[in-house]
Coordinates of N, CA and C in Angstrom, one line a residue:
X12 N 14.7 -15.1 0.9 CA 14.2 -14.0 0.5 C 13.2 -14.0 -0.5
X13 N 11.7 -14.2 -0.8 CA 11.1 -15.1 -1.9 C 10.7 -13.8 -3.7
X14 N 11.1 -12.8 -3.3 CA 10.1 -11.6 -4.0 C 11.5 -10.8 -4.6
X15 N 12.0 -10.7 -5.6 CA 13.7 -10.2 -6.0 C 12.4 -8.9 -6.7
X16 N 12.7 -7.6 -6.5 CA 12.3 -6.4 -6.8 C 13.4 -5.9 -8.0
X17 N 13.1 -4.8 -9.1 CA 13.9 -4.8 -9.8 C 13.0 -3.1 -11.2
X18 N 14.3 -2.7 -11.7 CA 13.8 -1.5 -12.3 C 14.4 -2.3 -14.0
X19 N 13.8 -2.9 -14.8 CA 14.4 -2.8 -16.1 C 14.8 -1.7 -16.8
X20 N 16.5 -3.0 -17.8 CA 16.3 -1.4 -18.4 C 16.0 -0.6 -18.6
X21 N 15.3 -0.2 -19.9 CA 14.1 0.1 -20.7 C 12.9 0.2 -20.0
X22 N 13.1 0.7 -19.0 CA 11.6 1.4 -18.4 C 11.8 2.0 -17.1
X23 N 11.4 3.2 -16.6 CA 11.6 4.4 -16.0 C 11.1 4.0 -15.1
X24 N 13.0 4.5 -13.4 CA 13.1 4.3 -12.8 C 12.2 5.0 -12.1
X25 N 11.1 4.2 -11.4 CA 9.9 5.5 -10.3 C 10.8 5.6 -9.3
X26 N 10.9 6.4 -7.9 CA 11.5 6.8 -6.5 C 10.4 5.4 -5.5
X27 N 9.2 5.3 -5.8 CA 8.1 5.1 -5.2 C 7.8 3.4 -5.3
X28 N 8.4 2.9 -6.3 CA 8.7 1.6 -6.3 C 9.3 0.7 -7.7
X29 N 9.1 -0.8 -7.9 CA 9.8 -1.2 -8.4 C 8.8 -1.2 -9.4
X30 N 9.6 -1.2 -10.8 CA 8.9 -2.1 -12.1 C 8.5 -3.5 -11.8
X31 N 9.1 -5.1 -11.6 CA 9.1 -5.9 -11.6 C 9.5 -6.1 -10.1
X32 N 9.0 -7.6 -9.9 CA 9.0 -7.7 -9.2 C 9.1 -9.2 -9.6
X33 N 9.4 -9.9 -9.5 CA 10.3 -11.6 -9.4 C 10.1 -12.9 -8.6
X34 N 9.4 -14.0 -7.6 CA 8.5 -14.2 -6.8 C 9.2 -16.1 -7.3
X35 N 10.1 -16.5 -6.0 CA 10.2 -17.2 -6.0 C 9.9 -18.6 -5.2
X36 N 9.0 -17.7 -4.1 CA 7.6 -18.3 -3.0 C 7.6 -19.2 -3.5
X37 N 6.7 -19.9 -2.6 CA 5.5 -21.1 -2.7 C 4.5 -21.6 -1.9
X38 N 4.1 -19.8 -1.3 CA 2.7 -19.5 -0.7 C 2.2 -18.4 -0.8
X39 N 1.6 -18.5 -1.3 CA 0.6 -16.6 -1.3 C -0.2 -16.3 -0.5
X40 N 0.5 -15.0 -0.5 CA -1.1 -13.8 0.7 C -1.4 -12.5 -0.2
X41 N -2.9 -13.5 -0.1 CA -3.8 -12.3 -0.6 C -4.5 -11.2 0.7
X42 N -4.0 -10.1 0.2 CA -5.2 -9.5 1.6 C -5.3 -8.4 1.5
X43 N -6.6 -9.0 2.1 CA -7.7 -7.7 1.4 C -7.7 -6.4 1.1
X44 N -8.4 -5.2 0.0 CA -8.1 -4.0 0.8 C -8.3 -3.5 1.9
X45 N -7.6 -2.7 2.3 CA -7.5 -2.9 4.6 C -7.4 -0.8 3.9
X46 N -8.7 -0.5 5.1 CA -8.8 0.9 5.1 C -8.4 1.3 6.4
X47 N -9.2 2.7 6.7 CA -7.9 3.7 7.6 C -9.1 3.2 8.9
X48 N -9.1 1.9 8.7 CA -9.7 1.5 11.4 C -9.5 0.8 11.4
X49 N -9.3 2.1 12.8 CA -7.9 1.0 14.0 C -9.8 -0.3 14.7
X50 N -8.9 -0.4 15.2 CA -9.0 -3.0 15.6 C -10.2 -2.1 16.0
X51 N -11.2 -1.5 16.6 CA -12.0 -1.5 16.8 C -13.3 -0.9 16.0
X52 N -12.9 -0.7 14.8 CA -13.3 -0.3 13.7 C -14.3 0.8 13.6
X53 N -12.9 1.9 13.6 CA -13.1 3.6 13.6 C -12.0 4.2 13.2
X54 N -13.1 5.0 12.3 CA -12.3 5.7 10.7 C -11.3 6.4 11.2
X55 N -9.6 6.2 10.6 CA -8.5 7.5 12.0 C -8.3 8.0 10.6
X56 N -7.6 10.0 10.9 CA -7.9 10.1 9.9 C -8.5 11.1 8.9
X57 N -9.9 10.8 10.1 CA -10.8 11.6 8.5 C -10.8 13.2 8.1
X58 N -10.7 13.0 6.4 CA -10.9 13.9 5.9 C -8.9 14.1 6.0
X59 N -7.9 13.1 5.9 CA -6.8 13.5 5.9 C -6.0 12.0 4.9
X60 N -6.0 12.4 3.9 CA -4.9 11.6 2.9 C -4.1 10.6 3.5
X61 N -3.2 12.0 4.2 CA -1.8 11.2 4.7 C -1.7 10.0 5.6
X62 N -3.0 10.9 7.4 CA -3.0 10.3 7.9 C -4.0 9.0 7.4
X63 N -4.1 8.6 7.0 CA -5.4 6.8 6.2 C -4.8 6.5 5.1
X64 N -3.4 7.0 4.3 CA -2.7 6.2 4.1 C -1.7 5.6 5.4
X65 N -1.3 6.3 5.3 CA -0.8 5.5 6.6 C -1.1 4.3 7.6
X66 N -2.3 4.4 7.9 CA -3.5 3.5 8.7 C -3.4 2.1 7.9
X67 N -3.5 2.4 5.9 CA -3.8 1.7 5.3 C -2.4 0.8 5.6
X68 N -2.2 1.0 5.9 CA -0.1 0.8 5.7 C -0.3 -0.7 6.7
X69 N -0.4 1.0 7.9 CA 0.0 0.0 9.4 C -1.1 -1.1 9.1
X70 N -2.4 -1.5 8.4 CA -2.8 -2.6 7.8 C -2.7 -3.7 7.1
X71 N -2.2 -3.2 6.6 CA -1.7 -3.8 5.3 C -0.8 -5.1 6.7
X72 N 0.5 -3.9 7.0 CA 1.4 -4.7 7.9 C 1.1 -6.1 8.4
X73 N -0.4 -5.7 9.7 CA -0.8 -5.8 10.7 C -0.8 -7.6 10.5
X74 N -1.8 -7.2 8.5 CA -1.7 -8.8 8.0 C -1.3 -9.8 7.2
X75 N -0.6 -8.5 7.0 CA 0.6 -9.6 6.5 C 1.8 -11.0 7.7
X76 N 1.7 -9.9 8.8 CA 2.2 -10.8 9.8 C 1.4 -12.3 10.8
X77 N 0.5 -11.6 10.6 CA -0.9 -12.8 11.1 C -0.5 -14.2 10.1
X78 N 0.3 -13.6 8.8 CA 0.2 -14.8 7.9 C 1.2 -15.3 8.0
X79 N 2.7 -14.6 8.7 CA 3.8 -14.2 8.6 C 4.6 -14.3 7.8
X80 N 4.3 -12.9 7.2 CA 4.7 -12.2 6.2 C 5.2 -11.0 5.8
X81 N 5.7 -9.6 6.0 CA 5.6 -8.6 5.9 C 6.6 -8.3 4.1
X82 N 6.5 -7.1 4.7 CA 6.7 -5.9 3.8 C 7.6 -6.1 2.5
X83 N 8.6 -6.8 3.1 CA 9.5 -7.4 2.6 C 9.1 -8.4 1.4
X84 N 8.1 -9.0 1.5 CA 7.6 -10.5 1.2 C 6.5 -9.9 0.1
X85 N 6.1 -8.6 -0.1 CA 4.7 -8.0 -1.0 C 5.5 -8.4 -2.1
X86 N 4.4 -9.0 -3.4 CA 4.7 -9.0 -5.2 C 4.4 -8.2 -5.4
X87 N 3.2 -7.4 -4.9 CA 2.0 -6.7 -6.3 C 1.1 -5.7 -4.8
X88 N 1.1 -4.1 -4.5 CA 0.6 -3.4 -3.2 C -1.1 -2.6 -5.2
X89 N -2.6 -2.6 -5.2 CA -3.1 -1.5 -6.1 C -4.5 -0.7 -4.7
X90 N -4.4 0.4 -5.1 CA -4.0 1.7 -4.0 C -4.8 1.8 -5.0
X91 N -5.9 2.2 -4.2 CA -7.4 2.8 -4.7 C -7.7 4.6 -4.0
X92 N -7.0 5.4 -4.7 CA -7.9 6.7 -4.2 C -9.3 7.5 -4.8
X93 N -9.4 8.0 -3.4 CA -10.8 8.3 -3.1 C -11.0 9.9 -3.9
X94 N -11.4 10.0 -5.8 CA -10.9 11.4 -6.0 C -9.8 11.5 -6.3
X95 N -8.7 10.6 -6.5 CA -8.4 10.9 -7.2 C -7.2 12.3 -8.7
X96 N -6.2 13.0 -7.7 CA -6.0 13.9 -8.5 C -4.3 14.1 -8.4
X97 N -3.4 14.1 -8.9 CA -1.6 14.5 -8.9 C -1.5 15.3 -7.4
X98 N -2.5 16.2 -7.4 CA -2.1 17.2 -6.3 C -1.9 16.5 -5.0
X99 N -3.0 15.0 -4.8 CA -3.1 14.8 -3.9 C -1.6 13.9 -3.7
X100 N -0.5 13.6 -5.2 CA 0.9 12.1 -4.6 C 1.6 12.9 -3.1
X101 N 1.8 14.2 -2.8 CA 2.1 14.2 -1.8 C 1.9 14.2 -0.1
X102 N 0.4 13.9 0.1 CA -0.3 13.7 0.9 C -0.4 11.8 0.6
X103 N -0.1 11.3 -0.6 CA 0.1 9.7 -0.3 C 1.7 9.5 0.8
X104 N 2.3 10.3 -0.6 CA 3.4 9.7 -0.2 C 4.1 10.4 0.9
X105 N 3.7 11.6 2.4 CA 3.6 11.4 3.5 C 3.5 9.9 4.3
X106 N 2.3 9.5 3.5 CA 2.1 8.8 4.5 C 2.2 7.9 4.5
X107 N 3.1 6.7 3.0 CA 3.9 6.4 3.2 C 4.8 6.4 4.2
X108 N 5.9 6.9 3.5 CA 6.7 7.5 4.4 C 6.5 7.0 5.8
X109 N 5.3 8.0 6.7 CA 5.1 8.1 8.0 C 4.9 6.0 8.6
X110 N 4.2 5.4 7.6 CA 4.0 3.9 7.4 C 5.7 3.4 7.8
X111 N 6.3 4.1 6.6 CA 7.3 3.2 6.7 C 9.2 3.3 7.7
X112 N 8.2 4.9 8.3 CA 9.4 5.6 9.3 C 8.2 4.5 11.1
X113 N 7.5 3.6 10.6 CA 7.0 3.3 11.9 C 7.2 1.0 11.6
X114 N 7.4 1.2 10.3 CA 8.3 0.2 10.3 C 9.7 -0.3 10.1
X115 N 9.4 0.3 9.7 CA 11.5 0.3 10.0 C 11.5 -0.2 8.2
X116 N 11.0 -0.1 7.2 CA 10.8 -0.5 5.7 C 10.3 0.2 4.9
X117 N 10.8 0.7 3.8 CA 10.8 1.1 2.7 C 9.4 0.5 1.3
X118 N 8.1 0.4 2.0 CA 7.0 -0.9 1.0 C 7.2 0.3 -0.8
X119 N 8.5 -0.7 -1.2 CA 8.4 -0.7 -2.8 C 8.0 -1.4 -3.9
X120 N 7.6 -1.9 -3.3 CA 7.1 -3.3 -4.9 C 6.2 -2.6 -5.6
X121 N 5.8 -3.3 -7.4 CA 5.2 -2.4 -8.5 C 3.9 -2.4 -7.4
X122 N 3.6 -1.4 -7.8 CA 1.5 -0.8 -7.2 C 1.0 -0.2 -8.5
X123 N -0.2 -0.1 -8.2 CA -0.4 0.1 -8.9 C -2.4 1.0 -8.6
X124 N -1.8 2.2 -8.6 CA -2.4 3.6 -8.5 C -4.2 3.5 -8.9
X125 N -5.4 3.8 -8.5 CA -6.4 3.6 -8.6 C -7.2 5.0 -8.6
X126 N -7.8 5.7 -9.4 CA -8.7 6.9 -8.8 C -10.2 5.8 -8.8
X127 N -10.8 6.5 -7.8 CA -12.1 5.6 -8.1 C -12.6 7.3 -7.2
X128 N -14.2 6.7 -7.6 CA -16.2 8.3 -7.1 C -15.2 8.2 -5.7
X129 N -15.8 5.8 -5.5 CA -16.5 6.2 -3.1 C -15.9 4.3 -3.5
X130 N -15.6 4.9 -1.7 CA -15.3 4.1 -1.0 C -15.6 3.1 -0.4
X131 N -15.9 2.2 0.1 CA -16.9 1.0 1.3 C -18.4 2.3 2.4
X132 N -17.7 3.1 3.3 CA -17.9 4.5 3.3 C -17.0 5.7 3.0
X133 N -18.0 7.0 3.2 CA -17.9 8.0 2.7 C -16.9 8.4 3.7
X134 N -16.4 7.9 4.8 CA -15.1 8.6 5.5 C -13.7 8.6 4.8
X135 N -13.8 7.0 4.6 CA -12.6 6.5 4.0 C -11.9 7.0 2.1
X136 N -10.8 7.2 2.4 CA -10.0 8.0 1.5 C -9.6 7.8 0.5
X137 N -9.2 5.8 0.6 CA -7.9 5.3 -0.2 C -8.0 3.4 0.8
X138 N -7.7 2.6 -0.2 CA -7.5 1.3 0.0 C -6.3 1.1 -0.4
X139 N -6.2 -0.4 0.6 CA -4.8 -0.9 -0.2 C -5.0 -2.2 0.2
X140 N -4.4 -3.0 -1.4 CA -4.4 -4.3 -1.2 C -3.4 -4.5 -1.4
X141 N -3.1 -5.8 -0.9 CA -1.6 -6.5 -1.1 C -1.1 -8.0 -0.9
X142 N -0.7 -8.2 -2.1 CA -0.6 -10.0 -2.7 C 1.1 -10.4 -2.4
X143 N 1.3 -11.4 -1.6 CA 2.7 -11.8 -1.0 C 2.8 -12.9 -1.0
X144 N 4.4 -13.3 -1.4 CA 4.6 -13.9 -1.7 C 5.2 -14.7 -0.9
X145 N 6.1 -16.0 -0.1 CA 6.7 -16.4 1.3 C 6.8 -18.0 0.8
X146 N 8.2 -18.4 1.6 CA 9.1 -19.6 1.2 C 8.0 -20.4 2.5

């Protein structure tokens, strides 16, 4: 595997991601920000952050698979959530847990969560982009 995830001594250990990712592979995969669209471009889970989070992660997995990668190859995630407040964390984690169950893996690469005013369409509450490294 091209990715090693770690929590270095001296940094806090975060349950939902690792602080550092070390990549040794030779092929980079950049996945555009994925929103809660199904294959026909319909929004899934309108008004439901957990459902949209799950769909975003499943869409990222689909994009990764097309490039020959999985979440185990992800070196970094960027997550944008509309009108983010800390009380939304349980919904975000619920969506990630649902996606993890569906995928049979728990994505824990380093991640950055950013609150944004809006995304591409008003119905979208979250967008997830990924960078992966494969051999």
